[in-house]
Each structure stands twice: as structure tokens, then as C-alpha cells.
Coordinates of C-alpha atoms in Angstrom, one line a residue:
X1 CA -3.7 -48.4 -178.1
X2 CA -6.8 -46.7 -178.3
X3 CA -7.6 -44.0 -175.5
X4 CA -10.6 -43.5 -173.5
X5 CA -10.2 -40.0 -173.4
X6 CA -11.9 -37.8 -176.0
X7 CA -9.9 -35.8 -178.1
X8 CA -9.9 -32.1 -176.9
X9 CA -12.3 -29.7 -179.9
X10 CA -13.9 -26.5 -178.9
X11 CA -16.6 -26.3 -180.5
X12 CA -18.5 -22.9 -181.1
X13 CA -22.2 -24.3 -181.7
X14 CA -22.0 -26.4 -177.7
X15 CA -20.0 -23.8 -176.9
X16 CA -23.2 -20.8 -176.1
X17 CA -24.0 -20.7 -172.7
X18 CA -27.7 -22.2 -172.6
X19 CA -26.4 -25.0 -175.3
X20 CA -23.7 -25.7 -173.0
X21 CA -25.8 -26.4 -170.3
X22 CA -28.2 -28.4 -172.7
X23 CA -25.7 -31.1 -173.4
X24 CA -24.1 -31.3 -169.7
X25 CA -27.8 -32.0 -168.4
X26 CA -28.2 -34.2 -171.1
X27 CA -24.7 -35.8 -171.1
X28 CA -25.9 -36.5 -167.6
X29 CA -29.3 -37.2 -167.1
X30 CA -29.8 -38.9 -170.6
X31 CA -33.3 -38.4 -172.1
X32 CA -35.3 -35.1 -170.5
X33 CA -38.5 -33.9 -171.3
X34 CA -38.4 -30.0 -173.1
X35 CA -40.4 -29.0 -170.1
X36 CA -38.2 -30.2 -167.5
X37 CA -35.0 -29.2 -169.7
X38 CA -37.3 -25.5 -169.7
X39 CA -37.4 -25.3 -166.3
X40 CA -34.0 -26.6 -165.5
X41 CA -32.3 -23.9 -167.6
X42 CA -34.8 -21.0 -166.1
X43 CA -35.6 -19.8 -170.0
X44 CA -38.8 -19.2 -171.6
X45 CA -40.3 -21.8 -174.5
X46 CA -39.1 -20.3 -177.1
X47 CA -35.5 -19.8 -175.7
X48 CA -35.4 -23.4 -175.1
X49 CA -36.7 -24.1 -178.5
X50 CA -34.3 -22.2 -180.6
X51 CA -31.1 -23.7 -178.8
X52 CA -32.5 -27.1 -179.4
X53 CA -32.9 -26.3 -182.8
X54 CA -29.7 -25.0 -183.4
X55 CA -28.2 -28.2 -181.4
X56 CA -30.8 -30.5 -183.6
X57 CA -29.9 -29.0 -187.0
X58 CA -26.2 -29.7 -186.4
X59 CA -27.4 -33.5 -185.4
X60 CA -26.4 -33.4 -181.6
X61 CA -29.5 -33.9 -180.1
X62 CA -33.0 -35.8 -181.1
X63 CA -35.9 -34.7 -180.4
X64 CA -39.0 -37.2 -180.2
X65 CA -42.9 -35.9 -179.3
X66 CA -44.4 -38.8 -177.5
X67 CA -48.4 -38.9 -176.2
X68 CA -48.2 -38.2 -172.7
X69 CA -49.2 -40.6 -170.6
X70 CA -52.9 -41.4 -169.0
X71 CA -54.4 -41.2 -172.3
X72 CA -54.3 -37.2 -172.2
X73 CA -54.2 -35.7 -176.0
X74 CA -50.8 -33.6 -176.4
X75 CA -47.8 -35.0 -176.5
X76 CA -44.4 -34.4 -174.7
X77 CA -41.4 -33.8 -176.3
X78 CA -38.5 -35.5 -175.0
X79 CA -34.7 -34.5 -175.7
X80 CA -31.6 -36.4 -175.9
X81 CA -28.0 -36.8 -177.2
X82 CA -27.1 -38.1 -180.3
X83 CA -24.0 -40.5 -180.6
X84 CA -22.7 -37.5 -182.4
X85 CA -23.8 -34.9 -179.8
X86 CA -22.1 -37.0 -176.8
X87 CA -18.9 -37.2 -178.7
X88 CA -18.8 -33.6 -179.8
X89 CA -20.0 -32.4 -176.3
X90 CA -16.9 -34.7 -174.3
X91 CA -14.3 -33.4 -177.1
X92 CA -15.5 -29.5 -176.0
X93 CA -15.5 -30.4 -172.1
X94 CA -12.1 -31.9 -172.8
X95 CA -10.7 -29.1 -174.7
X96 CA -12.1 -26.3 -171.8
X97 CA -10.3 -28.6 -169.5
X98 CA -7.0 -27.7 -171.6
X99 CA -7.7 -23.8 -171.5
X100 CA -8.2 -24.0 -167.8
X101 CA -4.9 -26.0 -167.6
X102 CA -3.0 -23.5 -169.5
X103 CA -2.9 -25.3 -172.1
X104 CA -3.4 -24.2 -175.9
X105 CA -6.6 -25.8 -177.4

């Protein structure tokens, strides 16, 4: 029988602070643009940037530059989860639930 709960896995790269936070807003929320993500987190541009790189180059999040809407000429990034990124983020909430139990993770 299969269980719906993830199997606990700290994992070091969700694990820093402003990552963390990345994937619970995004665990949550679902697709954010980087300057709402930005101001979310209270962190400059290029604090944001790097922790979605880091969180990008290990495949947990995707990041997609779309032309903004009303014609205007940049374009917005937007940020979300990957299937990988969900899974991995769940198994680390799941194994911080153990160490705050008491429990060995």
C-alpha cells in the first residue's frame, strides 16, 4: 500500500534559509513572479537570483521569462516548482518534522 506521505530526506541545497522559504512560497502559492518572490523574501535582485540558480541548477524550480502584459517590452520572469522540486521540498519538510519530534532523520 502505497503512502501519501513523503518519505522524510533533509536535504542541504532546500535546506538554506532563503531557499527554504523559496520552495514553501512556492509549494504554496504555485507559479510567482521573481519580483513578487523579491519582495516576499525582503532580498535584493541579485540575492534572489543566486538562490534560484542554485535551486534551478539542481532542477527544483523552472524558471520561464514571459512578455509582460499590455504590450510593454521586458519580460517577467516567473518561478515555480518542478515535480522534482515539490517532491524534494515535502521529503525535507517531512524530515524537519522528525527532528522536531525527536526523532533521528
Amino acid at each position: 500500500m502505497a503512502s501519501d506521505s513523503p518519505e522524510p530526506v533533509f536535504d542541504e541545497v532546500i535546506h538554506a534559509p532563503v531557499r527554504l522559504r523559496i520552495c514553501g512560497l512556492l509549494d504554496t502559492y504555485g507559479t510567482v513572479r521573481f519580483d513578487v518572490l523579491r519582495d516576499t523574501l525582503g532580498v535584493s535582485d541579485a540575492t534572489c537570483s543566486k538562490h534560484l540558480k542554485t535551486l534551478a541548477d539542481h532542477d527544483y524550480v523552472r524558471l520561464d521569462k514571459k512578455a509582460c502584459d499590455g504590450g510593454k517590452a521586458y519580460k517577467v520572469t516567473w518561478v515555480r516548482l518542478t515535480r522534482e522540486g515539490k517532491a524534494a521540498f515535502q521529503s525535507h519538510v517531512a524530515a524537519l518534522r522528525q527532528i522536531v519530534a525527536g526523532q533521528a532523520a
